[in-house]
């Protein structure tokens, strides 16, 4: 797979899954613009991307931040060919104790931001008759999880969003797909207790947590020409936890 002359925007690229996605794209010749929420993160991205791309500051919950970020990208790189909506957060609580803020911020980062980011890049993609949007959902969108009504709602929302947008833009050569990771070894899962990990592992037929590269491989496939006839679809990367 070759992504030479392709500009790829990866949100939440400083660490975890977003970083490995960015590094994998770069290894296939792409120009990657990776986003971080602060200057320290931008520096970090610039260090690992080197001359193959650029780190930019972006808060996906703020429309002005999205506008500014895309203007800067446009000046330096032109349009975005491929958008990976990877940024995400969790704020777990069971429903009876959940605060409005926990509900709202998880919906805002994981779902509303995907609407904002996709809307911001879609017109140039339509004009170019080419584009790829890949949304990072979660296995929790399929099976639910105690303490994650907010996260599950947001990540399930992404599936319907993806299918609808896929239908809207297919005739312009744009595909929109979803990757749903299972439990992946990143900062997002590092605070699970040993007991929780043991319990999760017992439900994963492959008997290990995934690593970010497992997810990145699926993202790269959806971004590639090899998947040009596949749209509105979901690849589950979860070791068999949900089939
Ligand atoms: P992570 O915490 O390492 O990375 C999340 C990234 O999102 C960070 O770089 C963070 O800065 C960024 N982010 C958070 N809020 C943002 C905002 N307002 N604006 C811009 N960026 C913001 O976690 P990860 O595991 O690498 O998660 C990446 C994606 O994968 C997320 O969407 C997550 O929901 C999803 N996911 C992760 C797992 C897992 O087990 N780790 C499982 C399923 C899905």
mmCIF file of C-alpha atoms and ligand atoms in Angstrom:
data_model
loop_
_atom_site.group_PDB
_atom_site.id
_atom_site.type_symbol
_atom_site.label_atom_id
_atom_site.label_comp_id
_atom_site.label_asym_id
_atom_site.label_seq_id
_atom_site.Cartn_x
_atom_site.Cartn_y
_atom_site.Cartn_z
ATOM 1 C CA UNK A 1 0.000 0.000 0.000
ATOM 2 C CA UNK A 2 1.330 3.336 -1.018
ATOM 3 C CA UNK A 3 0.170 6.747 0.143
ATOM 4 C CA UNK A 4 2.630 8.978 -1.667
ATOM 5 C CA UNK A 5 1.187 12.490 -2.165
ATOM 6 C CA UNK A 6 -1.637 11.753 0.236
ATOM 7 C CA UNK A 7 -2.249 14.202 3.091
ATOM 8 C CA UNK A 8 -3.582 12.376 6.117
ATOM 9 C CA UNK A 9 -4.999 14.096 9.191
ATOM 10 C CA UNK A 10 -4.973 12.014 12.369
ATOM 11 C CA UNK A 11 -6.626 13.517 15.447
ATOM 12 C CA UNK A 12 -5.198 12.682 18.864
ATOM 13 C CA UNK A 13 -1.861 11.599 17.413
ATOM 14 C CA UNK A 14 0.530 12.313 20.277
ATOM 15 C CA UNK A 15 0.362 8.841 21.799
ATOM 16 C CA UNK A 16 -1.465 5.536 21.854
ATOM 17 C CA UNK A 17 -3.372 4.342 18.798
ATOM 18 C CA UNK A 18 -3.186 7.719 17.002
ATOM 19 C CA UNK A 19 0.590 7.742 17.135
ATOM 20 C CA UNK A 20 0.970 4.229 15.770
ATOM 21 C CA UNK A 21 -1.545 4.977 12.987
ATOM 22 C CA UNK A 22 0.490 8.069 12.058
ATOM 23 C CA UNK A 23 3.793 6.193 12.084
ATOM 24 C CA UNK A 24 2.373 3.411 9.944
ATOM 25 C CA UNK A 25 1.056 5.863 7.334
ATOM 26 C CA UNK A 26 4.425 7.592 7.218
ATOM 27 C CA UNK A 27 6.123 4.243 6.633
ATOM 28 C CA UNK A 28 3.914 3.907 3.520
ATOM 29 C CA UNK A 29 4.980 7.278 2.156
ATOM 30 C CA UNK A 30 2.132 9.517 3.342
ATOM 31 C CA UNK A 31 2.363 13.045 4.648
ATOM 32 C CA UNK A 32 0.770 12.959 8.090
ATOM 33 C CA UNK A 33 -0.603 15.887 10.015
ATOM 34 C CA UNK A 34 -1.043 14.730 13.573
ATOM 35 C CA UNK A 35 -2.940 16.718 16.165
ATOM 36 C CA UNK A 36 -2.304 17.265 19.858
ATOM 37 C CA UNK A 37 -4.141 19.354 22.407
ATOM 38 C CA UNK A 38 -1.085 21.293 23.613
ATOM 39 C CA UNK A 39 2.295 22.547 22.410
ATOM 40 C CA UNK A 40 4.160 19.776 24.266
ATOM 41 C CA UNK A 41 2.180 17.214 22.305
ATOM 42 C CA UNK A 42 2.800 19.064 19.032
ATOM 43 C CA UNK A 43 6.555 18.987 19.735
ATOM 44 C CA UNK A 44 6.363 15.293 20.444
ATOM 45 C CA UNK A 45 4.558 14.611 17.144
ATOM 46 C CA UNK A 46 7.063 16.730 15.221
ATOM 47 C CA UNK A 47 9.852 14.650 16.753
ATOM 48 C CA UNK A 48 8.489 11.290 15.655
ATOM 49 C CA UNK A 49 7.185 12.454 12.250
ATOM 50 C CA UNK A 50 10.353 14.295 11.298
ATOM 51 C CA UNK A 51 10.196 15.559 7.729
ATOM 52 C CA UNK A 52 7.251 13.262 6.891
ATOM 53 C CA UNK A 53 4.616 15.503 8.387
ATOM 54 C CA UNK A 54 3.715 17.979 11.047
ATOM 55 C CA UNK A 55 2.165 18.260 14.471
ATOM 56 C CA UNK A 56 -0.610 20.812 14.898
ATOM 57 C CA UNK A 57 -2.608 22.015 17.880
ATOM 58 C CA UNK A 58 -6.277 21.057 17.877
ATOM 59 C CA UNK A 59 -9.118 20.769 20.341
ATOM 60 C CA UNK A 60 -11.797 18.839 18.468
ATOM 61 C CA UNK A 61 -14.506 20.225 20.740
ATOM 62 C CA UNK A 62 -13.912 23.828 19.606
ATOM 63 C CA UNK A 63 -15.069 24.917 16.157
ATOM 64 C CA UNK A 64 -12.633 27.876 16.140
ATOM 65 C CA UNK A 65 -9.758 25.483 16.848
ATOM 66 C CA UNK A 66 -10.823 23.240 13.952
ATOM 67 C CA UNK A 67 -11.131 26.231 11.597
ATOM 68 C CA UNK A 68 -7.723 27.583 12.578
ATOM 69 C CA UNK A 69 -6.050 24.175 12.333
ATOM 70 C CA UNK A 70 -7.460 23.499 8.860
ATOM 71 C CA UNK A 71 -6.490 26.960 7.615
ATOM 72 C CA UNK A 72 -2.911 26.320 8.738
ATOM 73 C CA UNK A 73 -2.884 22.888 7.087
ATOM 74 C CA UNK A 74 -4.335 24.356 3.896
ATOM 75 C CA UNK A 75 -1.580 26.982 3.678
ATOM 76 C CA UNK A 76 1.177 24.418 4.026
ATOM 77 C CA UNK A 77 -0.195 21.186 2.547
ATOM 78 C CA UNK A 78 -3.386 21.980 0.610
ATOM 79 C CA UNK A 79 -6.396 19.758 1.177
ATOM 80 C CA UNK A 80 -6.815 16.699 3.375
ATOM 81 C CA UNK A 81 -7.213 13.409 1.459
ATOM 82 C CA UNK A 82 -7.765 11.135 4.424
ATOM 83 C CA UNK A 83 -9.197 11.950 7.851
ATOM 84 C CA UNK A 84 -8.808 9.599 10.799
ATOM 85 C CA UNK A 85 -11.134 10.608 13.645
ATOM 86 C CA UNK A 86 -9.146 8.998 16.435
ATOM 87 C CA UNK A 87 -9.340 11.484 19.348
ATOM 88 C CA UNK A 88 -11.386 10.083 22.192
ATOM 89 C CA UNK A 89 -11.882 10.167 25.942
ATOM 90 C CA UNK A 90 -13.614 8.146 28.628
ATOM 91 C CA UNK A 91 -15.203 9.455 31.822
ATOM 92 C CA UNK A 92 -16.693 6.384 33.410
ATOM 93 C CA UNK A 93 -19.491 6.305 35.944
ATOM 94 C CA UNK A 94 -22.615 4.241 36.383
ATOM 95 C CA UNK A 95 -25.723 6.087 35.237
ATOM 96 C CA UNK A 96 -27.101 6.801 38.713
ATOM 97 C CA UNK A 97 -23.937 8.703 39.643
ATOM 98 C CA UNK A 98 -23.107 10.141 36.224
ATOM 99 C CA UNK A 99 -22.738 13.898 36.147
ATOM 100 C CA UNK A 100 -24.091 15.929 33.242
ATOM 101 C CA UNK A 101 -20.550 17.071 32.489
ATOM 102 C CA UNK A 102 -19.329 13.472 32.180
ATOM 103 C CA UNK A 103 -22.122 12.715 29.752
ATOM 104 C CA UNK A 104 -21.672 15.894 27.721
ATOM 105 C CA UNK A 105 -17.904 15.889 27.407
ATOM 106 C CA UNK A 106 -17.706 12.241 26.341
ATOM 107 C CA UNK A 107 -20.408 12.797 23.709
ATOM 108 C CA UNK A 108 -18.675 15.985 22.598
ATOM 109 C CA UNK A 109 -15.177 14.548 22.069
ATOM 110 C CA UNK A 110 -16.192 11.128 20.742
ATOM 111 C CA UNK A 111 -19.252 11.979 18.632
ATOM 112 C CA UNK A 112 -19.916 15.704 18.105
ATOM 113 C CA UNK A 113 -16.279 16.223 17.137
ATOM 114 C CA UNK A 114 -16.523 13.603 14.399
ATOM 115 C CA UNK A 115 -19.451 15.549 12.940
ATOM 116 C CA UNK A 116 -17.434 18.797 13.122
ATOM 117 C CA UNK A 117 -14.226 17.346 11.682
ATOM 118 C CA UNK A 118 -15.964 15.453 8.875
ATOM 119 C CA UNK A 119 -17.969 18.530 7.908
ATOM 120 C CA UNK A 120 -14.783 20.583 7.850
ATOM 121 C CA UNK A 121 -13.018 18.311 5.335
ATOM 122 C CA UNK A 122 -15.857 16.974 3.200
ATOM 123 C CA UNK A 123 -16.288 19.810 0.659
ATOM 124 C CA UNK A 124 -12.701 19.660 -0.674
ATOM 125 C CA UNK A 125 -13.003 15.864 -0.812
ATOM 126 C CA UNK A 126 -16.181 16.189 -2.907
ATOM 127 C CA UNK A 127 -14.425 18.674 -5.169
ATOM 128 C CA UNK A 128 -11.482 16.285 -5.611
ATOM 129 C CA UNK A 129 -13.696 13.235 -6.177
ATOM 130 C CA UNK A 130 -11.600 11.406 -3.617
ATOM 131 C CA UNK A 131 -11.552 10.984 0.136
ATOM 132 C CA UNK A 132 -11.384 8.576 3.028
ATOM 133 C CA UNK A 133 -12.854 9.104 6.484
ATOM 134 C CA UNK A 134 -12.098 6.485 9.106
ATOM 135 C CA UNK A 135 -13.769 6.730 12.489
ATOM 136 C CA UNK A 136 -12.426 5.001 15.572
ATOM 137 C CA UNK A 137 -15.302 3.564 17.574
ATOM 138 C CA UNK A 138 -15.044 0.778 20.171
ATOM 139 C CA UNK A 139 -16.171 -2.780 20.896
ATOM 140 C CA UNK A 140 -18.249 -1.122 23.626
ATOM 141 C CA UNK A 141 -20.504 0.254 20.858
ATOM 142 C CA UNK A 142 -21.468 -3.357 20.096
ATOM 143 C CA UNK A 143 -21.685 -4.983 23.520
ATOM 144 C CA UNK A 144 -22.094 -2.138 26.039
ATOM 145 C CA UNK A 145 -20.103 -1.823 29.242
ATOM 146 C CA UNK A 146 -20.966 -1.087 32.855
ATOM 147 C CA UNK A 147 -19.972 2.493 33.701
ATOM 148 C CA UNK A 148 -19.840 3.606 30.081
ATOM 149 C CA UNK A 149 -23.337 4.647 28.995
ATOM 150 C CA UNK A 150 -21.817 7.926 27.734
ATOM 151 C CA UNK A 151 -18.930 6.287 25.846
ATOM 152 C CA UNK A 152 -21.116 3.481 24.440
ATOM 153 C CA UNK A 153 -23.721 6.000 23.233
ATOM 154 C CA UNK A 154 -21.064 8.116 21.524
ATOM 155 C CA UNK A 155 -19.246 5.198 19.945
ATOM 156 C CA UNK A 156 -22.510 3.587 18.746
ATOM 157 C CA UNK A 157 -23.548 6.944 17.329
ATOM 158 C CA UNK A 158 -20.445 6.835 15.159
ATOM 159 C CA UNK A 159 -21.693 3.699 13.424
ATOM 160 C CA UNK A 160 -24.941 5.326 12.275
ATOM 161 C CA UNK A 161 -23.105 8.536 11.404
ATOM 162 C CA UNK A 162 -20.643 6.559 9.282
ATOM 163 C CA UNK A 163 -23.287 4.603 7.372
ATOM 164 C CA UNK A 164 -25.319 7.727 6.612
ATOM 165 C CA UNK A 165 -22.354 9.822 5.498
ATOM 166 C CA UNK A 166 -21.054 6.873 3.459
ATOM 167 C CA UNK A 167 -24.321 6.897 1.483
ATOM 168 C CA UNK A 168 -24.247 10.672 1.040
ATOM 169 C CA UNK A 169 -20.749 10.869 -0.455
ATOM 170 C CA UNK A 170 -20.130 7.501 -2.144
ATOM 171 C CA UNK A 171 -20.763 8.803 -5.661
ATOM 172 C CA UNK A 172 -17.835 11.245 -5.305
ATOM 173 C CA UNK A 173 -15.325 8.471 -4.638
ATOM 174 C CA UNK A 174 -15.321 9.050 -0.892
ATOM 175 C CA UNK A 175 -15.541 6.123 1.522
ATOM 176 C CA UNK A 176 -16.443 6.363 5.203
ATOM 177 C CA UNK A 177 -15.747 3.419 7.485
ATOM 178 C CA UNK A 178 -15.343 2.479 11.137
ATOM 179 C CA UNK A 179 -12.773 0.531 13.111
ATOM 180 C CA UNK A 180 -13.975 -0.787 16.475
ATOM 181 C CA UNK A 181 -11.012 -1.730 18.672
ATOM 182 C CA UNK A 182 -11.483 -4.085 21.577
ATOM 183 C CA UNK A 183 -9.265 -3.615 24.643
ATOM 184 C CA UNK A 184 -5.971 -2.153 23.447
ATOM 185 C CA UNK A 185 -2.820 -1.595 25.463
ATOM 186 C CA UNK A 186 -2.701 2.232 25.759
ATOM 187 C CA UNK A 187 -3.093 4.917 28.423
ATOM 188 C CA UNK A 188 -6.858 4.495 28.081
ATOM 189 C CA UNK A 189 -6.710 1.005 29.597
ATOM 190 C CA UNK A 190 -3.681 1.389 31.881
ATOM 191 C CA UNK A 191 -5.721 2.117 35.013
ATOM 192 C CA UNK A 192 -7.704 -1.122 34.885
ATOM 193 C CA UNK A 193 -7.115 -3.212 38.013
ATOM 194 C CA UNK A 194 -5.563 -6.684 37.707
ATOM 195 C CA UNK A 195 -8.976 -8.143 38.508
ATOM 196 C CA UNK A 196 -10.640 -6.124 35.748
ATOM 197 C CA UNK A 197 -7.903 -7.147 33.283
ATOM 198 C CA UNK A 198 -8.301 -10.805 34.230
ATOM 199 C CA UNK A 199 -12.054 -10.544 33.743
ATOM 200 C CA UNK A 200 -11.661 -8.886 30.330
ATOM 201 C CA UNK A 201 -9.020 -11.401 29.188
ATOM 202 C CA UNK A 202 -11.370 -14.270 30.019
ATOM 203 C CA UNK A 203 -13.737 -12.832 27.377
ATOM 204 C CA UNK A 204 -11.104 -12.472 24.635
ATOM 205 C CA UNK A 205 -10.677 -15.742 22.694
ATOM 206 C CA UNK A 206 -7.185 -14.701 21.493
ATOM 207 C CA UNK A 207 -6.297 -14.197 25.201
ATOM 208 C CA UNK A 208 -4.416 -10.934 24.969
ATOM 209 C CA UNK A 209 -5.141 -7.236 24.815
ATOM 210 C CA UNK A 210 -4.662 -5.769 21.366
ATOM 211 C CA UNK A 211 -1.773 -3.493 20.558
ATOM 212 C CA UNK A 212 -2.132 -0.192 18.669
ATOM 213 C CA UNK A 213 -0.600 -1.725 15.537
ATOM 214 C CA UNK A 214 -3.508 -4.218 15.353
ATOM 215 C CA UNK A 215 -5.829 -1.215 15.034
ATOM 216 C CA UNK A 216 -3.531 0.787 12.747
ATOM 217 C CA UNK A 217 -3.418 -2.078 10.216
ATOM 218 C CA UNK A 218 -7.213 -1.940 9.825
ATOM 219 C CA UNK A 219 -7.173 1.859 9.489
ATOM 220 C CA UNK A 220 -4.512 1.714 6.772
ATOM 221 C CA UNK A 221 -6.572 -0.861 4.889
ATOM 222 C CA UNK A 222 -9.650 1.407 4.914
ATOM 223 C CA UNK A 223 -7.467 4.297 3.747
ATOM 224 C CA UNK A 224 -5.960 2.349 0.873
ATOM 225 C CA UNK A 225 -7.119 1.853 -2.713
ATOM 226 C CA UNK A 226 -7.512 -1.856 -1.876
ATOM 227 C CA UNK A 227 -10.713 -0.955 -0.001
ATOM 228 C CA UNK A 228 -12.166 1.455 -2.567
ATOM 229 C CA UNK A 229 -15.337 -0.666 -2.987
ATOM 230 C CA UNK A 230 -15.950 -0.893 0.771
ATOM 231 C CA UNK A 231 -17.932 1.841 2.483
ATOM 232 C CA UNK A 232 -20.158 2.202 5.545
ATOM 233 C CA UNK A 233 -18.503 -0.866 7.028
ATOM 234 C CA UNK A 234 -16.964 -1.807 10.346
ATOM 235 C CA UNK A 235 -13.820 -3.806 11.028
ATOM 236 C CA UNK A 236 -13.796 -5.283 14.529
ATOM 237 C CA UNK A 237 -10.278 -5.510 15.974
ATOM 238 C CA UNK A 238 -10.939 -7.245 19.274
ATOM 239 C CA UNK A 239 -9.317 -10.695 19.440
ATOM 240 C CA UNK A 240 -12.712 -12.325 18.962
ATOM 241 C CA UNK A 241 -14.358 -10.605 21.945
ATOM 242 C CA UNK A 242 -17.321 -9.633 19.767
ATOM 243 C CA UNK A 243 -18.114 -11.440 16.514
HETATM 244 P P1 LIG B 1 -5.220 7.770 24.365
HETATM 245 O O1 LIG B 1 -5.813 8.361 25.596
HETATM 246 O O2 LIG B 1 -3.805 7.323 24.391
HETATM 247 O O3 LIG B 1 -5.415 8.754 23.125
HETATM 248 C C1 LIG B 1 -6.526 9.586 22.966
HETATM 249 C C2 LIG B 1 -6.066 10.819 22.215
HETATM 250 O O4 LIG B 1 -7.199 11.692 22.031
HETATM 251 C C3 LIG B 1 -5.003 11.615 22.989
HETATM 252 O O5 LIG B 1 -3.911 11.908 22.156
HETATM 253 C C4 LIG B 1 -5.736 12.888 23.398
HETATM 254 O O6 LIG B 1 -4.907 14.031 23.463
HETATM 255 C C5 LIG B 1 -6.757 13.016 22.268
HETATM 256 N N1 LIG B 1 -7.853 13.901 22.678
HETATM 257 C C6 LIG B 1 -8.618 13.821 23.784
HETATM 258 N N2 LIG B 1 -9.458 14.876 23.837
HETATM 259 C C7 LIG B 1 -9.229 15.633 22.732
HETATM 260 C C8 LIG B 1 -9.758 16.847 22.235
HETATM 261 N N3 LIG B 1 -10.734 17.525 22.880
HETATM 262 N N4 LIG B 1 -9.279 17.343 21.060
HETATM 263 C C9 LIG B 1 -8.306 16.681 20.388
HETATM 264 N N5 LIG B 1 -7.740 15.533 20.822
HETATM 265 C C10 LIG B 1 -8.200 15.013 21.993
HETATM 266 O O7 LIG B 1 -6.175 6.555 24.006
HETATM 267 P P2 LIG B 1 -6.158 5.507 22.802
HETATM 268 O O8 LIG B 1 -6.404 4.207 23.418
HETATM 269 O O9 LIG B 1 -4.987 5.708 21.926
HETATM 270 O O10 LIG B 1 -7.515 5.937 22.052
HETATM 271 C C11 LIG B 1 -7.581 6.285 20.676
HETATM 272 C C12 LIG B 1 -8.998 6.029 20.182
HETATM 273 O O11 LIG B 1 -9.282 4.642 20.261
HETATM 274 C C13 LIG B 1 -10.088 6.714 21.002
HETATM 275 O O12 LIG B 1 -11.117 7.179 20.152
HETATM 276 C C14 LIG B 1 -10.615 5.600 21.873
HETATM 277 O O13 LIG B 1 -11.940 5.820 22.290
HETATM 278 C C15 LIG B 1 -10.496 4.427 20.928
HETATM 279 N N6 LIG B 1 -10.470 3.120 21.582
HETATM 280 C C16 LIG B 1 -9.482 2.780 22.445
HETATM 281 C C17 LIG B 1 -9.512 1.517 23.036
HETATM 282 C C18 LIG B 1 -8.453 1.055 23.998
HETATM 283 O O14 LIG B 1 -8.646 -0.009 24.599
HETATM 284 N N7 LIG B 1 -7.361 1.753 24.189
HETATM 285 C C19 LIG B 1 -10.548 0.643 22.746
HETATM 286 C C20 LIG B 1 -11.545 1.033 21.866
HETATM 287 C C21 LIG B 1 -11.493 2.271 21.280
#
